């Protein structure tokens, strides 16, 4: 393995027309980045990327095994380029790991913030991975127990609820779908968007700031991208 | 609008002027007259959260008076236009929005305006408030993007921001500073 | 010497290990940046189209591979700085048009958007809350007649 081979591997990715395995990996990485950015910029929790995450996590495990295996070999061999290769793989692993962690943490953050809302809505529960569901339920349990011990038990029974919506303001915090978001138009949009009586024709590459709920469906259809 | 939002709670505690449409026994403590009734037509400043309820709470007369017009519902209180929306203030806003001391006028001016706007559908008033916020927000951003933000903090305008504007100011400074730090890192 | 196209992060590792030189992108040149600056000054209502990550890429190359540049790095750095400032001033002027419904900001790049995001989102959201009657948030539960108040 020398530097030419490393370069060749990258060349193949961009030049070979058929869906080579490395191309698939790089597509997965692009999808992961997109899911990460969407999760970070949308006010609501999005669907967990089940299949994508499974492939990515599997690949991370494989790469880590590869590094381990070769680190042992490295000690015995004189080869210098294997060291370079490992540095590169380690860096790539770091990069992917960062995005994976940030993606998951962003989701946990939203799950913490909107726990009761998500807990009470069948539609929302479907967005969670099994691990996230378990996390949320456990977290809610602990929280309720803490509240009860700390002060709720000392209040009249009628004030014990944490999900009362009858007053002026609902106790359940839910995402603000009207929040403004930045988007980039990925392809010309055929049906104009109506904002306050005004029709807007969105063309490719244009950048807008507008209310999330107006473009929610277009984001899902991948006609516009959150920035 | 969050249930646990402290600013929201504080905004709800802002007092606004009201007039009692009826005499209510025992409420005298509201005007430092404990044990006494509040007399009809008394003007009082009540916190928004209380005024809001009393203003939409219909009075049910104990004995159903057949002579009473059934369409004529009465409420405990009527809201009076607060000073911070008086024509004097509105004119001052129109003349130069940057010169208004919002902090002194009402530290939660915009939060209260949002509530007021949805209570009364006062389109005209809200349009003026929107325009004022826009002008002041641009001034805040201009200050925060240069190394000017310390100037703003010490300037008259800097002391005259309402809480919403202060939050915006903080966010703008942070954002500009983050980028600058990154560029010079 | 062999030319190959690799992701920037990989290029930077190879550069660090003295395994490659980084070919400066064509837009990171005195000529191009001067032209871009001129365009920014000439057309006051729109932004010149720079690469989506021009601030990030130029910073990384200037920091990590200045010796690979054919033109003096300090001049490039100064031009980048000028361009950033003229665009920021233009954006700031554009923010006077902020409203509660939407805003178009074509050709603004990622880092510039990040810098303006809190301001733009904060102002638009607040204006929307102050907008009477179009509060999509509250699915208008029952059509209550608005209250009125005495003056």
Coordinates of C-alpha atoms in Angstrom, one line a residue, chain B residues 39-181:
Chain B
X39 CA -66.6 50.2 44.8
X40 CA -68.0 50.2 41.3
X41 CA -66.0 52.4 38.9
X42 CA -62.8 52.2 41.0
X43 CA -59.7 52.3 38.8
X44 CA -57.0 49.9 39.8
X45 CA -53.8 48.5 38.3
X46 CA -53.9 44.8 38.2
X47 CA -51.4 42.2 37.0
X48 CA -52.2 41.1 33.5
X49 CA -52.8 37.5 34.5
X50 CA -55.6 38.6 36.9
X51 CA -57.0 41.3 34.7
X52 CA -57.2 39.0 31.8
X53 CA -59.4 36.5 33.7
X54 CA -61.6 39.2 35.3
X55 CA -62.1 40.9 32.0
X56 CA -63.5 37.8 30.3
X57 CA -65.3 36.3 33.3
X58 CA -69.0 36.8 33.0
X59 CA -70.9 37.8 36.1
X60 CA -73.8 35.5 36.8
X61 CA -76.4 37.3 38.7
X62 CA -77.7 35.4 41.7
X63 CA -81.3 35.9 40.9
X64 CA -82.2 35.6 37.3
X65 CA -83.6 39.0 36.6
X66 CA -86.2 38.5 33.8
X67 CA -85.9 42.2 32.9
X68 CA -82.3 41.9 32.2
X69 CA -81.3 41.8 28.6
X70 CA -79.8 38.3 28.1
X71 CA -77.4 39.6 25.5
X72 CA -76.0 42.2 27.9
X73 CA -73.3 40.3 29.6
X74 CA -71.3 42.1 32.2
X75 CA -67.7 41.4 33.3
X76 CA -66.0 42.1 36.6
X77 CA -63.7 44.7 35.1
X78 CA -63.1 46.7 32.0
X79 CA -59.6 47.3 30.8
X80 CA -58.5 50.9 30.3
X81 CA -55.9 51.9 27.7
X82 CA -52.6 51.7 29.6
X83 CA -50.2 54.7 29.6
X84 CA -47.6 52.8 27.5
X85 CA -50.1 52.8 24.6
X86 CA -51.2 56.4 25.1
X87 CA -51.2 58.6 22.0
X88 CA -48.3 60.5 23.5
X89 CA -46.1 57.4 23.6
X90 CA -47.4 56.2 20.2
X91 CA -46.5 59.5 18.6
X92 CA -43.1 59.5 20.2
X93 CA -42.5 56.0 18.8
X94 CA -43.6 57.1 15.3
X95 CA -41.2 60.2 15.5
X96 CA -38.2 58.2 16.6
X97 CA -38.4 54.7 17.8
X98 CA -34.8 54.7 18.9
X99 CA -35.4 57.4 21.4
X100 CA -38.0 55.5 23.5
X101 CA -36.9 54.4 26.9
X102 CA -38.6 51.0 26.8
X103 CA -36.9 49.7 29.8
X104 CA -38.4 52.4 31.9
X105 CA -41.7 52.3 30.2
X106 CA -42.2 48.6 30.5
X107 CA -39.4 46.0 30.8
X108 CA -41.5 43.4 29.0
X109 CA -43.0 45.7 26.4
X110 CA -43.0 43.3 23.5
X111 CA -44.1 40.2 25.5
X112 CA -47.0 42.2 26.8
X113 CA -47.8 43.6 23.4
X114 CA -48.0 40.1 22.0
X115 CA -50.7 39.3 24.6
X116 CA -52.4 42.6 24.1
X117 CA -52.5 42.1 20.3
X118 CA -54.1 38.7 20.6
X119 CA -56.6 40.0 23.2
X120 CA -57.8 43.0 21.3
X121 CA -56.9 42.3 17.6
X122 CA -55.5 45.9 17.5
X123 CA -53.9 45.7 14.1
X124 CA -53.0 49.4 13.9
X125 CA -51.2 49.4 17.3
X126 CA -49.4 46.2 16.6
X127 CA -48.1 47.4 13.2
X128 CA -46.6 50.3 15.0
X129 CA -45.0 48.0 17.6
X130 CA -43.6 45.8 14.9
X131 CA -42.1 48.7 13.0
X132 CA -40.5 50.0 16.3
X133 CA -39.0 46.5 17.1
X134 CA -37.6 46.2 13.6
X135 CA -35.9 49.6 13.7
X136 CA -34.5 49.0 17.1
X137 CA -33.4 45.5 16.3
X138 CA -31.4 46.8 13.3
X139 CA -29.7 49.3 15.5
X140 CA -28.9 46.6 18.1
X141 CA -27.4 44.4 15.4
X142 CA -25.4 47.3 14.0
X143 CA -23.9 47.9 17.4
X144 CA -23.2 44.3 18.1
X145 CA -21.4 43.5 14.8
X146 CA -18.6 45.9 15.1
X147 CA -16.5 46.3 18.2
X148 CA -19.3 48.7 19.2
X149 CA -21.2 46.5 21.6
X150 CA -19.4 48.0 24.6
X151 CA -20.4 51.4 23.4
X152 CA -24.0 50.3 23.2
X153 CA -23.8 48.9 26.7
X154 CA -22.7 52.2 28.0
X155 CA -24.9 54.3 25.7
X156 CA -28.3 55.7 26.5
X157 CA -29.9 53.4 24.0
X158 CA -28.3 50.4 25.6
X159 CA -30.0 51.1 28.9
X160 CA -33.3 51.7 27.2
X161 CA -33.8 48.2 25.8
X162 CA -36.6 46.0 26.9
X163 CA -35.9 42.4 27.9
X164 CA -36.7 40.9 24.5
X165 CA -34.3 43.4 23.0
X166 CA -31.6 42.6 25.5
X167 CA -31.8 38.9 24.7
X168 CA -31.5 39.7 21.0
X169 CA -28.5 41.9 21.7
X170 CA -26.8 39.2 23.7
X171 CA -27.4 36.7 20.9
X172 CA -26.1 39.0 18.2
X173 CA -22.9 39.8 20.2
X174 CA -22.3 36.1 20.7
X175 CA -22.8 35.2 17.1
X176 CA -20.5 38.0 15.8
X177 CA -17.9 37.2 18.4
X178 CA -18.0 33.5 17.7
X179 CA -17.3 34.1 14.0
X180 CA -14.6 36.6 14.8
X181 CA -12.9 34.2 17.2

